[in-house]
Coordinates of N, CA and C in Angstrom, one line a residue:
M1 N 76.5 94.1 99.3 CA 76.8 93.6 98.0 C 77.8 92.5 98.1
G2 N 78.8 92.7 99.0 CA 79.8 91.7 99.2 C 79.2 90.4 99.7
S3 N 78.3 90.5 100.7 CA 77.7 89.2 101.2 C 76.7 88.6 100.3
Y4 N 76.0 89.4 99.6 CA 75.0 88.8 98.7 C 75.6 88.2 97.4
L5 N 76.6 88.9 96.8 CA 77.2 88.4 95.6 C 78.5 87.6 95.8
N6 N 78.9 87.5 97.1 CA 80.1 86.8 97.5 C 81.4 87.4 96.8
L7 N 81.4 88.8 96.7 CA 82.5 89.5 96.0 C 83.5 90.0 97.1
P8 N 84.8 90.0 96.8 CA 85.8 90.6 97.7 C 85.7 92.1 97.6
I9 N 86.2 92.8 98.6 CA 86.1 94.3 98.6 C 86.8 94.9 97.4
I10 N 87.9 94.3 96.9 CA 88.6 94.9 95.7 C 87.7 94.9 94.5
A11 N 86.9 93.8 94.3 CA 86.0 93.7 93.2 C 84.9 94.8 93.3
I12 N 84.4 95.0 94.5 CA 83.4 96.0 94.7 C 83.9 97.4 94.4
G13 N 85.2 97.7 94.9 CA 85.8 99.0 94.6 C 86.0 99.2 93.1
G14 N 86.5 98.1 92.4 CA 86.7 98.2 91.0 C 85.4 98.5 90.2
L15 N 84.3 97.8 90.7 CA 83.0 98.0 90.1 C 82.5 99.5 90.3
G16 N 82.8 100.0 91.5 CA 82.5 101.4 91.8 C 83.2 102.4 90.9
V17 N 84.5 102.1 90.7 CA 85.3 103.0 89.8 C 84.8 102.9 88.4
A18 N 84.4 101.7 87.9 CA 83.9 101.6 86.6 C 82.6 102.4 86.4
I19 N 81.7 102.3 87.4 CA 80.4 103.0 87.4 C 80.7 104.5 87.4
A20 N 81.6 104.9 88.2 CA 81.9 106.4 88.3 C 82.5 106.9 87.0
L21 N 83.3 106.1 86.3 CA 83.9 106.5 85.0 C 82.8 106.6 83.9
I22 N 81.8 105.6 84.0 CA 80.7 105.6 83.0 C 79.8 106.8 83.2
I23 N 79.5 107.1 84.5 CA 78.7 108.3 84.8 C 79.3 109.6 84.4
T24 N 80.6 109.8 84.8 CA 81.3 111.0 84.5 C 81.4 111.2 83.0
G25 N 81.7 110.1 82.2 CA 81.8 110.2 80.8 C 80.5 110.6 80.1
R26 N 79.4 110.0 80.6 CA 78.1 110.3 80.1 C 77.7 111.7 80.4
T27 N 78.1 112.2 81.6 CA 77.7 113.6 82.0 C 78.5 114.6 81.1
N28 N 79.7 114.4 80.8 CA 80.5 115.3 79.9 C 79.9 115.3 78.5
R29 N 79.4 114.2 78.0 CA 78.8 114.2 76.7 C 77.5 114.9 76.7
E30 N 76.7 114.7 77.7 CA 75.4 115.4 77.8 C 75.5 116.9 77.9
A31 N 76.6 117.4 78.6 CA 76.8 118.8 78.8 C 77.3 119.4 77.5
G32 N 77.7 118.6 76.5 CA 78.2 119.2 75.3 C 79.7 119.6 75.3
E33 N 80.4 119.1 76.3 CA 81.8 119.4 76.4 C 82.6 118.5 75.5
E34 N 83.5 119.1 74.8 CA 84.3 118.3 73.9 C 85.5 117.8 74.7
Q35 N 86.0 116.6 74.4 CA 87.2 116.1 75.0 C 88.4 116.6 74.2
V36 N 89.2 117.5 74.8 CA 90.3 118.1 74.2 C 91.6 117.3 74.6
P37 N 92.5 117.0 73.7 CA 93.7 116.3 74.1 C 94.5 117.2 75.1
M38 N 95.3 116.6 75.9 CA 96.0 117.3 77.0 C 97.0 118.3 76.4
A39 N 97.7 118.0 75.3 CA 98.7 119.0 74.7 C 98.0 120.3 74.3
E40 N 96.8 120.2 73.7 CA 96.2 121.4 73.2 C 95.5 122.2 74.3
E41 N 95.2 121.5 75.4 CA 94.5 122.1 76.5 C 95.5 122.9 77.4
A42 N 96.7 122.6 77.4 CA 97.7 123.2 78.3 C 98.0 124.6 77.8
S43 N 98.1 125.5 78.7 CA 98.5 126.9 78.4 C 100.0 127.0 78.2
P44 N 100.6 128.0 77.7 CA 102.0 128.1 77.5 C 102.8 128.1 78.8
Q45 N 102.1 128.5 79.9 CA 102.8 128.5 81.2 C 102.9 127.1 81.8
S46 N 101.9 126.2 81.5 CA 101.9 124.9 82.1 C 102.6 123.9 81.3
P47 N 103.4 123.0 81.9 CA 104.1 122.0 81.1 C 103.2 121.0 80.5
V48 N 103.7 120.4 79.4 CA 103.0 119.2 78.8 C 103.9 118.0 79.1
F49 N 103.3 117.0 79.7 CA 104.1 115.8 80.1 C 103.9 114.8 79.0
S50 N 105.0 114.2 78.6 CA 105.0 113.2 77.6 C 104.7 111.8 78.2
R51 N 104.4 110.9 77.4 CA 104.2 109.5 77.9 C 105.4 109.0 78.6
A52 N 106.6 109.4 78.1 CA 107.9 109.0 78.7 C 108.0 109.5 80.1
D53 N 107.6 110.8 80.3 CA 107.6 111.3 81.7 C 106.7 110.6 82.6
I54 N 105.5 110.3 82.2 CA 104.6 109.6 83.0 C 105.1 108.1 83.3
R55 N 105.6 107.5 82.3 CA 106.2 106.2 82.4 C 107.3 106.2 83.4
S56 N 108.2 107.2 83.3 CA 109.3 107.4 84.3 C 108.8 107.5 85.7
L57 N 107.8 108.3 85.8 CA 107.1 108.5 87.2 C 106.7 107.2 87.7
F58 N 106.0 106.4 86.9 CA 105.5 105.1 87.3 C 106.7 104.2 87.7
F59 N 107.7 104.0 86.9 CA 108.7 103.1 87.2 C 109.5 103.5 88.4
R60 N 109.7 104.8 88.6 CA 110.3 105.3 89.8 C 109.5 105.0 91.0
S61 N 108.2 105.0 90.9 CA 107.3 104.7 92.0 C 107.5 103.3 92.5
L62 N 108.0 102.4 91.7 CA 108.2 101.0 92.1 C 109.3 100.9 93.2
T63 N 110.1 102.0 93.4 CA 111.2 102.0 94.4 C 110.7 102.5 95.7
L64 N 109.4 102.6 95.9 CA 108.8 103.2 97.1 C 109.2 102.5 98.4
E65 N 109.4 101.2 98.4 CA 109.8 100.5 99.6 C 111.4 100.5 99.8
A66 N 112.1 101.0 98.8 CA 113.6 100.9 98.8 C 114.2 101.6 100.0
N67 N 113.7 102.8 100.4 CA 114.3 103.6 101.4 C 113.3 103.9 102.5
F68 N 112.7 102.9 103.1 CA 111.7 103.1 104.1 C 112.4 103.4 105.4
N69 N 112.0 104.4 106.1 CA 112.4 104.6 107.5 C 111.2 105.0 108.4
F70 N 111.4 104.8 109.7 CA 110.2 105.0 110.5 C 109.9 106.4 110.9
E71 N 110.8 107.3 110.6 CA 110.6 108.7 110.9 C 109.7 109.4 109.8
T72 N 110.0 109.2 108.6 CA 109.3 109.9 107.5 C 108.7 108.9 106.5
C73 N 108.8 107.6 106.8 CA 108.3 106.5 105.9 C 108.9 106.5 104.5
Q74 N 108.1 106.8 103.5 CA 108.5 106.7 102.1 C 108.7 108.0 101.4
N75 N 109.1 109.0 102.2 CA 109.1 110.4 101.6 C 110.3 110.5 100.5
T76 N 111.4 109.9 100.8 CA 112.5 110.1 99.8 C 112.2 109.5 98.5
C77 N 111.6 108.3 98.5 CA 111.2 107.7 97.2 C 110.1 108.4 96.5
F78 N 109.2 109.1 97.3 CA 108.2 109.9 96.7 C 108.8 111.1 95.9
A79 N 109.8 111.7 96.6 CA 110.5 112.9 96.0 C 111.3 112.4 94.8
F80 N 111.9 111.2 94.9 CA 112.7 110.6 93.8 C 111.8 110.4 92.6
S81 N 110.6 109.9 92.8 CA 109.6 109.6 91.8 C 109.2 110.9 91.1
M82 N 109.1 112.0 91.8 CA 108.6 113.2 91.2 C 109.7 114.0 90.4
I83 N 110.9 113.6 90.5 CA 112.0 114.4 89.9 C 111.8 114.6 88.4
P84 N 111.5 113.6 87.6 CA 111.3 113.9 86.1 C 110.2 115.0 85.9
I85 N 109.2 115.0 86.7 CA 108.1 115.9 86.5 C 108.6 117.3 86.9
L86 N 109.3 117.3 88.0 CA 109.8 118.6 88.5 C 110.8 119.2 87.6
R87 N 111.6 118.4 86.9 CA 112.6 118.9 85.9 C 111.8 119.5 84.7
K88 N 110.6 119.0 84.4 CA 109.9 119.6 83.3 C 109.3 121.0 83.7
I89 N 109.0 121.1 85.0 CA 108.3 122.3 85.5 C 109.3 123.4 85.8
Y90 N 110.4 123.1 86.4 CA 111.5 124.0 86.8 C 112.7 123.8 85.9
S91 N 113.4 124.9 85.5 CA 114.5 124.8 84.6 C 115.8 124.8 85.3
T92 N 116.0 125.4 86.5 CA 117.3 125.5 87.2 C 117.3 124.6 88.4
K93 N 118.5 124.3 88.9 CA 118.7 123.5 90.1 C 118.2 124.3 91.3
E94 N 118.3 125.6 91.2 CA 117.9 126.5 92.3 C 116.4 126.5 92.5
A95 N 115.7 126.3 91.4 CA 114.2 126.2 91.4 C 113.7 124.8 91.8
I96 N 114.5 123.8 91.4 CA 114.1 122.4 91.7 C 114.3 122.1 93.1
S97 N 115.3 122.6 93.7 CA 115.6 122.3 95.1 C 114.5 122.5 96.1
P98 N 113.9 123.7 96.1 CA 112.7 123.9 97.1 C 111.5 123.0 96.7
A99 N 111.4 122.7 95.5 CA 110.2 121.8 95.1 C 110.5 120.4 95.6
I100 N 111.7 119.9 95.5 CA 112.0 118.6 96.1 C 111.8 118.6 97.6
K101 N 112.2 119.6 98.3 CA 112.0 119.8 99.7 C 110.6 119.8 100.1
R102 N 109.8 120.4 99.2 CA 108.3 120.4 99.4 C 107.7 119.0 99.3
H103 N 108.3 118.1 98.6 CA 107.8 116.8 98.4 C 108.4 115.8 99.5
L104 N 109.2 116.3 100.4 CA 109.8 115.4 101.4 C 109.1 115.3 102.8
P105 N 108.0 115.8 103.0 CA 107.4 115.6 104.3 C 106.9 114.1 104.5
F106 N 106.4 113.8 105.6 CA 105.9 112.4 105.9 C 105.0 111.9 104.8
F107 N 105.3 110.7 104.3 CA 104.5 110.1 103.2 C 104.5 108.6 103.5
N108 N 103.3 108.1 103.7 CA 103.1 106.7 103.9 C 101.9 106.2 103.3
T109 N 102.0 105.2 102.4 CA 100.9 104.5 101.8 C 101.3 103.1 101.4
S110 N 100.3 102.4 100.9 CA 100.6 101.1 100.3 C 101.4 101.3 99.0
P111 N 102.4 100.5 98.7 CA 103.1 100.7 97.4 C 102.2 100.6 96.2
F112 N 101.1 99.8 96.3 CA 100.2 99.6 95.2 C 99.3 100.9 95.0
G113 N 99.1 101.6 96.0 CA 98.3 102.9 95.9 C 99.1 104.1 95.6
S114 N 100.4 104.0 95.6 CA 101.3 105.1 95.5 C 101.2 105.7 94.0
A115 N 101.0 104.8 93.0 CA 101.0 105.3 91.7 C 99.8 106.3 91.5
L116 N 98.7 106.0 92.1 CA 97.5 106.9 92.1 C 97.8 108.2 92.7
I117 N 98.5 108.2 93.8 CA 98.8 109.5 94.5 C 99.8 110.3 93.7
L118 N 100.8 109.6 93.2 CA 101.8 110.3 92.3 C 101.2 110.8 91.1
G119 N 100.2 110.1 90.5 CA 99.5 110.6 89.3 C 98.7 111.9 89.7
I120 N 98.1 111.9 90.9 CA 97.3 113.1 91.3 C 98.3 114.2 91.5
A121 N 99.4 114.0 92.1 CA 100.4 115.0 92.4 C 100.9 115.6 91.1
E122 N 101.1 114.7 90.0 CA 101.5 115.2 88.7 C 100.4 116.0 88.0
A123 N 99.2 115.5 88.2 CA 98.0 116.2 87.5 C 97.7 117.5 88.0
V124 N 98.2 117.9 89.2 CA 98.0 119.2 89.7 C 98.7 120.2 88.8
W125 N 99.8 119.8 88.2 CA 100.5 120.8 87.3 C 100.0 120.9 85.9
I126 N 99.0 120.1 85.5 CA 98.5 120.2 84.2 C 97.4 121.3 84.1

């Protein structure tokens, strides 16, 4: 596709994502599933993240290259980005501390792809 249409790889990837979103959206409608808003879908045990929490996660992810080291790469900024979400999930410092340690192993990615990974890590809690 790239050689025939003279498209860069990024454009082909974007086209693939668009097709996947169209197919999954059509599949959900055909199955008769209703799209329920996130706040109503969440059970009392699972937290509901506001737009401000998600925005904070994104803006903190922009610091991903701020504390780069060759031993663990970008792990400290990944944990720093997850702090607003972890504060919503855990109420005490004693509970947040092991969660932050759990987010401190080796982490290395492109800064542009980190927002997707952080979004997936946040979505696990929904």
